[in-house]
Tab-separated table of C-alpha atoms and ligand atoms in Angstrom:
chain	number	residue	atom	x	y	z
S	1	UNK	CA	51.479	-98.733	71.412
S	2	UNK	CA	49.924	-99.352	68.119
S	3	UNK	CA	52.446	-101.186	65.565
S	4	UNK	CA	52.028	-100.200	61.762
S	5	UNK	CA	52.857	-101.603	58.830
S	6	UNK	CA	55.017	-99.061	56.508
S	7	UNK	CA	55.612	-98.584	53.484
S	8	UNK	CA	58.024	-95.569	52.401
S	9	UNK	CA	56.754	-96.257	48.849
S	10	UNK	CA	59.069	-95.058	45.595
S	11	UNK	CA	59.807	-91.972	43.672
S	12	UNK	CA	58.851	-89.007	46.041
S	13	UNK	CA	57.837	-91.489	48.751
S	14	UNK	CA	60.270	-92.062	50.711
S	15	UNK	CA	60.585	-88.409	51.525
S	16	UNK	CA	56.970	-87.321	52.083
S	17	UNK	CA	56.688	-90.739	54.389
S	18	UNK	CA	59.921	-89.217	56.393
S	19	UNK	CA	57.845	-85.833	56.812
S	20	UNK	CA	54.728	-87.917	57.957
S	21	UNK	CA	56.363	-89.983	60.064
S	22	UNK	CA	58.265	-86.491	61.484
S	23	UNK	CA	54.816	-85.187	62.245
S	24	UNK	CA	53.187	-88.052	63.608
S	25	UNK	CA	56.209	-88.837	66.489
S	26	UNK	CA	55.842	-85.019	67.247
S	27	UNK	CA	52.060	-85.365	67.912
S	28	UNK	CA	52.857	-88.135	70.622
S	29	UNK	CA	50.569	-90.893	69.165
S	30	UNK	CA	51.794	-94.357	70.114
S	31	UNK	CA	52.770	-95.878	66.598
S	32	UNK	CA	55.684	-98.280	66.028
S	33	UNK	CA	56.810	-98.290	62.662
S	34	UNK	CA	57.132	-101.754	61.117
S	35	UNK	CA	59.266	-100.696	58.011
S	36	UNK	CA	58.703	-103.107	54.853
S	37	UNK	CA	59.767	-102.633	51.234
S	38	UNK	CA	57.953	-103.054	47.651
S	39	UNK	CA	58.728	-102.121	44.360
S	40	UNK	CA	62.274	-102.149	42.410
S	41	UNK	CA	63.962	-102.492	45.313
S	42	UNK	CA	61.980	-104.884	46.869
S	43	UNK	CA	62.470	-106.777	43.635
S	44	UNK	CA	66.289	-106.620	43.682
S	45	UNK	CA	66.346	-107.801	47.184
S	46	UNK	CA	63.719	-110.724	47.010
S	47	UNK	CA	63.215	-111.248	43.361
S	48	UNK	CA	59.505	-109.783	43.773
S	49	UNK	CA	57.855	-106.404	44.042
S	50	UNK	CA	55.245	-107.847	46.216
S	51	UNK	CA	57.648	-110.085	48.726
S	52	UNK	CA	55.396	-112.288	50.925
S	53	UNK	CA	56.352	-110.927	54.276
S	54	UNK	CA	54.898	-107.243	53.583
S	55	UNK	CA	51.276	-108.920	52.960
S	56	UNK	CA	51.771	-111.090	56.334
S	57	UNK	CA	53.031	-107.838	57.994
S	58	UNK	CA	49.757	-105.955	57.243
S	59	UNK	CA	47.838	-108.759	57.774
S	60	UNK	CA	49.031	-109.038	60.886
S	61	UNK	CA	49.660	-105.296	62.251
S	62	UNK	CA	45.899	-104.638	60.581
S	63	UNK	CA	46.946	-100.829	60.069
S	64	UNK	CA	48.977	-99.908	57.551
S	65	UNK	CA	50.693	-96.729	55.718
S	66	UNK	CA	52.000	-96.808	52.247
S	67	UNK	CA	53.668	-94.417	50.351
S	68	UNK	CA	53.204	-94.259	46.535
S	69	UNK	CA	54.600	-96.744	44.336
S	70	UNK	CA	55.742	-96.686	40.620
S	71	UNK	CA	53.908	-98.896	37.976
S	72	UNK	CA	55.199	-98.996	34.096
S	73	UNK	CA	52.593	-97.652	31.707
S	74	UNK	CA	51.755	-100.015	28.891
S	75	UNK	CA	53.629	-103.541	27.995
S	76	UNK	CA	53.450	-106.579	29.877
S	77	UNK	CA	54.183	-105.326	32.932
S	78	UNK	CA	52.165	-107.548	36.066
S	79	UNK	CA	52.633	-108.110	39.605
S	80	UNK	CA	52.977	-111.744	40.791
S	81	UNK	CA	52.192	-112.760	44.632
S	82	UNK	CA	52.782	-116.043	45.910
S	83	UNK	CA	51.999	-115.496	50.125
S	84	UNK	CA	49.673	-117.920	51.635
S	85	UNK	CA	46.251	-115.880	51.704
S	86	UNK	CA	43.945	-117.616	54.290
S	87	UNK	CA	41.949	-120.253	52.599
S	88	UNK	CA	44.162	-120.124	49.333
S	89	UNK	CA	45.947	-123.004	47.773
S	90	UNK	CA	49.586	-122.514	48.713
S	91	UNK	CA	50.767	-123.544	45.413
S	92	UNK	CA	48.514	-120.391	44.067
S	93	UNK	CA	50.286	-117.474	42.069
S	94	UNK	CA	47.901	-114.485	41.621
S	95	UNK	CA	48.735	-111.565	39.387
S	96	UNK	CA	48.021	-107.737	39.086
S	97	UNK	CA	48.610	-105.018	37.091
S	98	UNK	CA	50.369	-102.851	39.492
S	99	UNK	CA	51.299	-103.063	43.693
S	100	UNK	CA	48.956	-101.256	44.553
S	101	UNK	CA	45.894	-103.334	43.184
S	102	UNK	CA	47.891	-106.200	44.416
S	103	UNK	CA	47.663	-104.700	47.868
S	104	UNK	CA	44.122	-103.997	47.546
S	105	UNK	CA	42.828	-106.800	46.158
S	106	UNK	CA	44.935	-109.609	48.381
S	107	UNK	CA	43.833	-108.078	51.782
S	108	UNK	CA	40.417	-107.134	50.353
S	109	UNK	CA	40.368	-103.167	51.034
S	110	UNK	CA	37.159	-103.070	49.036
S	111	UNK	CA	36.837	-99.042	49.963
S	112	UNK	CA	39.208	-96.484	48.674
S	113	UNK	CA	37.572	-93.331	50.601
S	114	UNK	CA	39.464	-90.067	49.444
S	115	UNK	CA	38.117	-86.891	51.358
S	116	UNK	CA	38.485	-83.573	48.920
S	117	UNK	CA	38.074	-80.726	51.950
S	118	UNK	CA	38.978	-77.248	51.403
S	119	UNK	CA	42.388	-76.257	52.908
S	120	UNK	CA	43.106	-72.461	54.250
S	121	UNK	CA	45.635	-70.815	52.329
S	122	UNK	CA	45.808	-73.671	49.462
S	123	UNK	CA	45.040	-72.214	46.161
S	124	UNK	CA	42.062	-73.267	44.376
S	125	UNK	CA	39.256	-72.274	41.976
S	126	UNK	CA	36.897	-72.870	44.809
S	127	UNK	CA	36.220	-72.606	48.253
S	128	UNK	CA	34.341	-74.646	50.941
S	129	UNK	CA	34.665	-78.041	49.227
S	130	UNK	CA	33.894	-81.062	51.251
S	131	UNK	CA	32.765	-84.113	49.466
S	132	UNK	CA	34.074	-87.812	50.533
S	133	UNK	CA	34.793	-90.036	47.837
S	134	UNK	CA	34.049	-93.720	48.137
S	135	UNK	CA	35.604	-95.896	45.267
S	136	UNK	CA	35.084	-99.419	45.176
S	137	UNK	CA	38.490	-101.082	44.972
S	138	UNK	CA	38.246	-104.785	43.834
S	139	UNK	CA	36.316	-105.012	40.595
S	140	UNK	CA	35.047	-102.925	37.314
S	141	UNK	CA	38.095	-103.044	34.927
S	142	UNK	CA	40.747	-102.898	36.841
S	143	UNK	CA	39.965	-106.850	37.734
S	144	UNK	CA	42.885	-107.045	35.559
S	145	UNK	CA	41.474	-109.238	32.685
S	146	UNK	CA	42.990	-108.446	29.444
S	147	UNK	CA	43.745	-109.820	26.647
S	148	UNK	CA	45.091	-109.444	22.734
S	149	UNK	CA	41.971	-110.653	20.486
S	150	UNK	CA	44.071	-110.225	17.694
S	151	UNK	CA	47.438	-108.315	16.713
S	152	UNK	CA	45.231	-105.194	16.750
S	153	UNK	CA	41.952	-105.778	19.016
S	154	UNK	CA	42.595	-105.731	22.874
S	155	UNK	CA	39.710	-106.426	25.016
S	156	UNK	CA	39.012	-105.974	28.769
S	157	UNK	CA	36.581	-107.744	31.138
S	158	UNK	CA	34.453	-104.965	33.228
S	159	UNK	CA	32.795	-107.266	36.427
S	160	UNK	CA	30.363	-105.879	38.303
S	161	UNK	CA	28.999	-107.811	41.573
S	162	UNK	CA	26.281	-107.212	43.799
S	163	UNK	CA	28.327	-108.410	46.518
S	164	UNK	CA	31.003	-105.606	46.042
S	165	UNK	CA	28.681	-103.154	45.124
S	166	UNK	CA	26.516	-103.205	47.803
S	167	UNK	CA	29.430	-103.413	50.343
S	168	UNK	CA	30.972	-100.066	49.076
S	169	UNK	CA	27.295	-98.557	49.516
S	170	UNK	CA	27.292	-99.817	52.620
S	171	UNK	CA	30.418	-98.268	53.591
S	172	UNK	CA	29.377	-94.791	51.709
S	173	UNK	CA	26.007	-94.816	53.939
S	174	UNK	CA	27.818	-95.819	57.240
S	175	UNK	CA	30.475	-93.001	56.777
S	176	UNK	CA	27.579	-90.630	56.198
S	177	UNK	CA	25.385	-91.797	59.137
S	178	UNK	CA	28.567	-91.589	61.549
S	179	UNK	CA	29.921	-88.102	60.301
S	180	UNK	CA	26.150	-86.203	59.784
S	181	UNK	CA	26.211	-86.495	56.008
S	182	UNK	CA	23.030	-85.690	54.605
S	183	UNK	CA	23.688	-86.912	51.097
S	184	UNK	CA	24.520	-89.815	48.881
S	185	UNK	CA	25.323	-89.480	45.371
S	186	UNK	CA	25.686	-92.646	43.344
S	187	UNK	CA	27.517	-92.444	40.315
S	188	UNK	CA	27.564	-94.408	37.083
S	189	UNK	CA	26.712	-95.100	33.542
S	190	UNK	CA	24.011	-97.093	33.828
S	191	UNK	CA	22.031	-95.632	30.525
S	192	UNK	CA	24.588	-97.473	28.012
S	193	UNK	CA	26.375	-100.124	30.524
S	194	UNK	CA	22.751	-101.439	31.354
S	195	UNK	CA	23.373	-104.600	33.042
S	196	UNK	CA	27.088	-103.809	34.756
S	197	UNK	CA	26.553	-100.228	36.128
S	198	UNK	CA	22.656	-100.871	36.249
S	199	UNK	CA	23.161	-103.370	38.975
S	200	UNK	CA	26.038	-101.492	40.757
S	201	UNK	CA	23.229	-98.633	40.573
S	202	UNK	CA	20.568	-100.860	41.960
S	203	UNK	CA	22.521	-102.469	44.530
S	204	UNK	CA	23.523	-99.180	46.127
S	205	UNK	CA	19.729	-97.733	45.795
S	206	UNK	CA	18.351	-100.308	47.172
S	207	UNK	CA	20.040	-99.792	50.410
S	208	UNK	CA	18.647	-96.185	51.242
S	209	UNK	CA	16.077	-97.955	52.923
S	210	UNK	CA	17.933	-98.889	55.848
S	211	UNK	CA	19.301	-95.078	56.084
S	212	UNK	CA	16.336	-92.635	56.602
S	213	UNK	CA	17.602	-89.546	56.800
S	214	UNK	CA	20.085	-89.638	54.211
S	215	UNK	CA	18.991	-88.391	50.962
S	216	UNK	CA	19.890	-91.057	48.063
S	217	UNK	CA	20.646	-89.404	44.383
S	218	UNK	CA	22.032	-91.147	40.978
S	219	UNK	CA	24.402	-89.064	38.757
S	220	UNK	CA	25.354	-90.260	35.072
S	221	UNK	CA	29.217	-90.149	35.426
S	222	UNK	CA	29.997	-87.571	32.306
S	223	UNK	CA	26.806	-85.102	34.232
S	224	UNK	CA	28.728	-85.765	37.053
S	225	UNK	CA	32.027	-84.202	35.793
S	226	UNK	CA	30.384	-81.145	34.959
S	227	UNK	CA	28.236	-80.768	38.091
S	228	UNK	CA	31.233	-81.340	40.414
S	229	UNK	CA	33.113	-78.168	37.878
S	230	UNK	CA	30.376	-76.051	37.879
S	231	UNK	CA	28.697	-76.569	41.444
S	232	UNK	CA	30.912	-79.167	43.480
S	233	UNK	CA	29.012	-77.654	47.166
S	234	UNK	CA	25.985	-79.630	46.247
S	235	UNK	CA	27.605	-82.665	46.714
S	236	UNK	CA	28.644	-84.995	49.628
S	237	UNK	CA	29.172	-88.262	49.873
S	238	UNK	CA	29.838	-89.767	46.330
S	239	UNK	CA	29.822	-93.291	45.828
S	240	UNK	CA	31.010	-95.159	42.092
S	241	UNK	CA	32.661	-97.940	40.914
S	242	UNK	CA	36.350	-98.558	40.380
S	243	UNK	CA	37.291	-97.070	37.341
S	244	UNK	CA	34.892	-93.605	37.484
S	245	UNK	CA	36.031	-93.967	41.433
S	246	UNK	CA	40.297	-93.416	40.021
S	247	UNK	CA	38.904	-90.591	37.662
S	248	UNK	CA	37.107	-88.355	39.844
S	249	UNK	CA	39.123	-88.502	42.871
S	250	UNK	CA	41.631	-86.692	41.159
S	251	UNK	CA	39.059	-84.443	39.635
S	252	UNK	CA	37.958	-83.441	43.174
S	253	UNK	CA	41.785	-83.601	43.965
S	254	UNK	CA	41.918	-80.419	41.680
S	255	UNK	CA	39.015	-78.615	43.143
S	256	UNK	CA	41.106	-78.456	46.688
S	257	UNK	CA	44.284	-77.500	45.001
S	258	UNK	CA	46.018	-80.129	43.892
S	259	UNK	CA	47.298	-83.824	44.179
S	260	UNK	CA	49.518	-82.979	46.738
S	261	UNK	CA	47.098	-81.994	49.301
S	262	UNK	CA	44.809	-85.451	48.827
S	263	UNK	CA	44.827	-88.108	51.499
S	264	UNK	CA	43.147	-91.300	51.025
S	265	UNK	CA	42.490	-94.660	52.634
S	266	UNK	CA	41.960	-98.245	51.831
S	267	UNK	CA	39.621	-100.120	53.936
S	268	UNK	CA	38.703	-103.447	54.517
S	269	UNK	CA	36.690	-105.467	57.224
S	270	UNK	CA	39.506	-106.226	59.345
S	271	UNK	CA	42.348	-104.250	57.470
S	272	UNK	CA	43.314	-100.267	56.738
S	273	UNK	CA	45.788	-98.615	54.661
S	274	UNK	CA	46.172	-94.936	54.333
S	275	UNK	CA	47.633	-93.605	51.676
S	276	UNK	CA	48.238	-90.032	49.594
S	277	UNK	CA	45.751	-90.272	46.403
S	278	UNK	CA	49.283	-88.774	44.352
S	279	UNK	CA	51.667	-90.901	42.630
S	280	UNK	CA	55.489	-91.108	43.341
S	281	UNK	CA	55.899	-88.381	41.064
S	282	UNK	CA	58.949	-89.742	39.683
S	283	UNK	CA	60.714	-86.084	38.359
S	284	UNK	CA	60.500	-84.540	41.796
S	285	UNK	CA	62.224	-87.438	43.457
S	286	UNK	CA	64.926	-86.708	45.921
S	287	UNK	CA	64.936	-82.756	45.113
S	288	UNK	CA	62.975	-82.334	48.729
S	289	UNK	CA	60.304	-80.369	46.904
S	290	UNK	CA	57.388	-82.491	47.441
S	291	UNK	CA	54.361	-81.116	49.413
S	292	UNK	CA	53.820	-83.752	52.518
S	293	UNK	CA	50.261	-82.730	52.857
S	294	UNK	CA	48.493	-85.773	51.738
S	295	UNK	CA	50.713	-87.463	53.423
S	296	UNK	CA	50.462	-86.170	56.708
S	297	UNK	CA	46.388	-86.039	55.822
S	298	UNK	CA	46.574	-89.390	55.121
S	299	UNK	CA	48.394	-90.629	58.628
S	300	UNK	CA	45.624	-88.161	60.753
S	301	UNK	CA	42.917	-90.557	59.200
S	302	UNK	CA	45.121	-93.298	60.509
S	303	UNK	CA	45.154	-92.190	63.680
S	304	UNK	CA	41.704	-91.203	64.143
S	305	UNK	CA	40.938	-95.134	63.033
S	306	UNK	CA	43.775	-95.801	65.781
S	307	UNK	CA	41.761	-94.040	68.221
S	308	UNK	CA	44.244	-91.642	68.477
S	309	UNK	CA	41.733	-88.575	67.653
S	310	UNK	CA	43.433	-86.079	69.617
S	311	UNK	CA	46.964	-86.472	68.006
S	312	UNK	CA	45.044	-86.492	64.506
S	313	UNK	CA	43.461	-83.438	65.274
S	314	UNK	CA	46.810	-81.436	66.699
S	315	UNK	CA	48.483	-82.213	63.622
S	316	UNK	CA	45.037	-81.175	61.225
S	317	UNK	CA	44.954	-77.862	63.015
S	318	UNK	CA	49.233	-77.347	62.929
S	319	UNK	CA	49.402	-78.208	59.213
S	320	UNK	CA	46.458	-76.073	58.688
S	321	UNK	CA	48.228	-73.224	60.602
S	322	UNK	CA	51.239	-73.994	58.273
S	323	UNK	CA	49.233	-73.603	55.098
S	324	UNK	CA	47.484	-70.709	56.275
S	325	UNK	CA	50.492	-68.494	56.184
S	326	UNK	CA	51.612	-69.679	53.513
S	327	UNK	CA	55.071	-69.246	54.326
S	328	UNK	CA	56.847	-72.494	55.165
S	329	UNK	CA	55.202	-74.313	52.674
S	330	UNK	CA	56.593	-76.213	49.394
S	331	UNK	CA	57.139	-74.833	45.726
S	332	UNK	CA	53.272	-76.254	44.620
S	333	UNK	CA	51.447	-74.618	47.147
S	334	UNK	CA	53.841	-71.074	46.267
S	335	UNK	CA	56.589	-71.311	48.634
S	336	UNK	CA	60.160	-72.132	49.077
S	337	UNK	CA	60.143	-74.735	51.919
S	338	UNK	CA	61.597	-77.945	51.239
S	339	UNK	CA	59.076	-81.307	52.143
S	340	UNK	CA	61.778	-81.777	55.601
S	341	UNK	CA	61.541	-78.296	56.281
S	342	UNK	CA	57.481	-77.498	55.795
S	343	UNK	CA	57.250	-81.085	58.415
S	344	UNK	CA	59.694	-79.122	60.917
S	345	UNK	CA	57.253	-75.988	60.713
S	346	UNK	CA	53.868	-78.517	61.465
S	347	UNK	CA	55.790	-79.338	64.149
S	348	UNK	CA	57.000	-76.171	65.664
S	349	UNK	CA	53.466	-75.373	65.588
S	350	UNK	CA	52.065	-78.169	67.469
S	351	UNK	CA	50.365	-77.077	71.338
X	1	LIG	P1	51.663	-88.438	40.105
X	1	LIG	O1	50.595	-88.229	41.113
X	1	LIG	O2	52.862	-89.162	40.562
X	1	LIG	O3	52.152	-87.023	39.585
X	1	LIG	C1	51.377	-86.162	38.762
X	1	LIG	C2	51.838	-84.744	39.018
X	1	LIG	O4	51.199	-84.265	40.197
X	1	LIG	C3	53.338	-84.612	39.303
X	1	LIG	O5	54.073	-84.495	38.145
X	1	LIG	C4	53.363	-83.365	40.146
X	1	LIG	O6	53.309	-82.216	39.313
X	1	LIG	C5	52.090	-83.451	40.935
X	1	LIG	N1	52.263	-84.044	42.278
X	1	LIG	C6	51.882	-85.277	42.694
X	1	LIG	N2	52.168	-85.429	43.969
X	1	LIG	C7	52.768	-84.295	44.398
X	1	LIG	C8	53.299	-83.864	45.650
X	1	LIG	N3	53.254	-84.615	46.755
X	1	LIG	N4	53.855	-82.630	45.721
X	1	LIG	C9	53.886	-81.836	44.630
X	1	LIG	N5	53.376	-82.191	43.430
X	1	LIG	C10	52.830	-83.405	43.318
X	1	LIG	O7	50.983	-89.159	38.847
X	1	LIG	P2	51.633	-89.773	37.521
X	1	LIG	O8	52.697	-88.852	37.008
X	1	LIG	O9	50.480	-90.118	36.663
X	1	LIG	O10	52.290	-91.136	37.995
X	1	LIG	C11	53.658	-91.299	38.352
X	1	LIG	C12	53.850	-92.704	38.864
X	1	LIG	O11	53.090	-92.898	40.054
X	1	LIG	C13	53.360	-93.786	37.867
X	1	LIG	O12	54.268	-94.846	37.899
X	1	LIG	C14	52.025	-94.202	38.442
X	1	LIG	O13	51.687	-95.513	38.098
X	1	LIG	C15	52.285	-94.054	39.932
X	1	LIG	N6	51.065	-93.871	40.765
X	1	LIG	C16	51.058	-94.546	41.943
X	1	LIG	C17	49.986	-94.388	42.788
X	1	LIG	C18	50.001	-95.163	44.101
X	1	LIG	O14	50.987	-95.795	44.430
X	1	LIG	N7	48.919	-95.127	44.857
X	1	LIG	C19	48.941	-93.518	42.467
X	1	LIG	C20	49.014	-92.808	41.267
X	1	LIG	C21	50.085	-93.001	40.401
């Protein structure tokens, strides 16, 4: 039996978690749910977003699922955690600009991989996409360090390390060793952000030495945008800092159809968290019209890093089933089924 952190997440999350959840007893994988809250509930209930007992419950399950989570645009708006990180001072406060980097950051998921694969039946400009996405997760500009210069001059901090960058290369050249990848794209914007992006390019080059086989390649980030429009199937395995990392996982979100058919997952040394790459959508909530595909993506890769390859795979090849007939499926992907009822077709057609 593995035990799992979860997190049903806000907005449309609750309900797409239910479907996954659905789908994953069905496929008889051993998981036990360890059900945890964040976010404005969380908040009325603790005083918190982040309370301390959800990081000590990942921390100690190791495995985690969270659902999407709801972050104010603009203001003030920042996420204060107070749980006793090993080897931090336990008067500490830390804060972030949304749960989600909070999550990230505290249990050090320095990897945000988001597979864009195509799907049968999904709708899309293209066809026979498969590209991984590796996004380093702790740094760049989403370190959080902002400030007002003046009334009308903000300024943000952009750090770049050789520590993190090399260990999201690392990560991007180990995925593509294991899985038969023959190609590594690094990604940045090195020509104008010399020193930042030129070291994050360096540090990842450099490593290609320890993976013959595996063609290394650098892409300029706006080039890259166009190339991954015009001719995504040359590409593979991309690797890029944080910030490009957020932008173009949703661009190669669009190439297979959609945010609602994008799984992702945050990985650490020691810890994982899977998660859709969509937000909680916040006008769909509750109207059981949100697709559960990234989702239920999303909790496959958890159970193929479970071990649990065989339930991971009876689910990909049900959903895929599902989404080839196009039938039972929700309103995005042209269809009528609600998210409860599209889960209940998966698994009726689960061997
Ligand atoms: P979003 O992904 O929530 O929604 C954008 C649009 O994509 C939706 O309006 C909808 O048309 C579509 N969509 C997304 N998921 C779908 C699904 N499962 N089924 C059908 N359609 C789907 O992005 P947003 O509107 O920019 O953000 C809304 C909230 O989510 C914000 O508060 C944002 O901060 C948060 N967010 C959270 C996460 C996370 O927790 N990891 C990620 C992104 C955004």
């Amino acid at each position: 039996m593995h035990r799992v952190t979860l997190i049903p997440g806000e907005g449309i999350g609750p309900e797409v978690t239910e479907a996954g959840q659905m789908v994953v007893e069905a496929s008889g994988a051993a998981i036990e749910w360890e059900i945890v809250e964040v976010g404005a509930e969380a908040e009325k209930r603790y005083g918190t977003p982040t309370p301390d007992y959800v990081f000590e419950s990942i921390a100690r399950n190791t495995v985690a699922y969270k659902g999407p989570v709801t972050t104010p645009f603009g203001g003030t708006y920042r996420v204060r955690v107070t749980w006793k990180r090993p080897g931090t001072d336990p008067q500490e406060v830390r804060s972030y600009p949304s749960i989600s980097v909070a999550l990230r950051k505290e249990l050090d998921l320095y990897a945000n991989v988001r597979p864009a694969k195509s799907l049968p039946g999904v709708q899309s400009r293209y066809e026979g996409i498969d590209l991984v996405i590796f996004r380093e997760n702790t740094e760049d500009l989403y370190a959080g360090i902002e400030h007002m210069v003046s009334e009308d001059i903000a300024e943000s901090v952009k750090i770049i390390s050789r520590r993190a960058s090399e260990r999201i290369g690392r990560a991007a050249f180990e995925y593509a060793r294991k899985h038969g990848r023959k190609k590594v794209t690094v990604v940045h914007k090195a020509n104008i952000m010399k020193l930042t992006d030129g070291l994050f390019l360096r540090s990842v080059t450099d490593l290609a030495k320890d993976y013959p086989g595996i063609e290394v390649e650098q892409r300029v980030v706006d080039n890259m945008c166009m190339q991954l429009v015009q001719k995504p199937e040359l590409y593979d395995v991309l690797v890029l800092p944080n910030l490009y990392g957020d932008i173009l996982s949703d661009l190669a979100a669009g190439l297979i159809g959609g945010l609602g058919v994008a799984p992702g997952a945050n990985i650490g040394d020691t810890i994982a968290e899977f998660e859709p790459v969509h937000g909680s959508a916040p006008k769909y909530a509750g109207l059981n019209r949100a697709n559960p595909t990234a989702t239920i993506l999303s909790m496959a890769m958890m159970l193929e890093h479970l071990g649990e390859e065989n339930s991971g795979k009876r689910i990909e090849t049900a959903l895929k089933a599902v989404l080839r007939e196009g039938k039972e499926v929700t309103p995005d992907l042209g269809g009528k089924a609600g998210t409860r009822e599209m889960a209940r077709a998966i698994i009726s057609r689960m061997s």
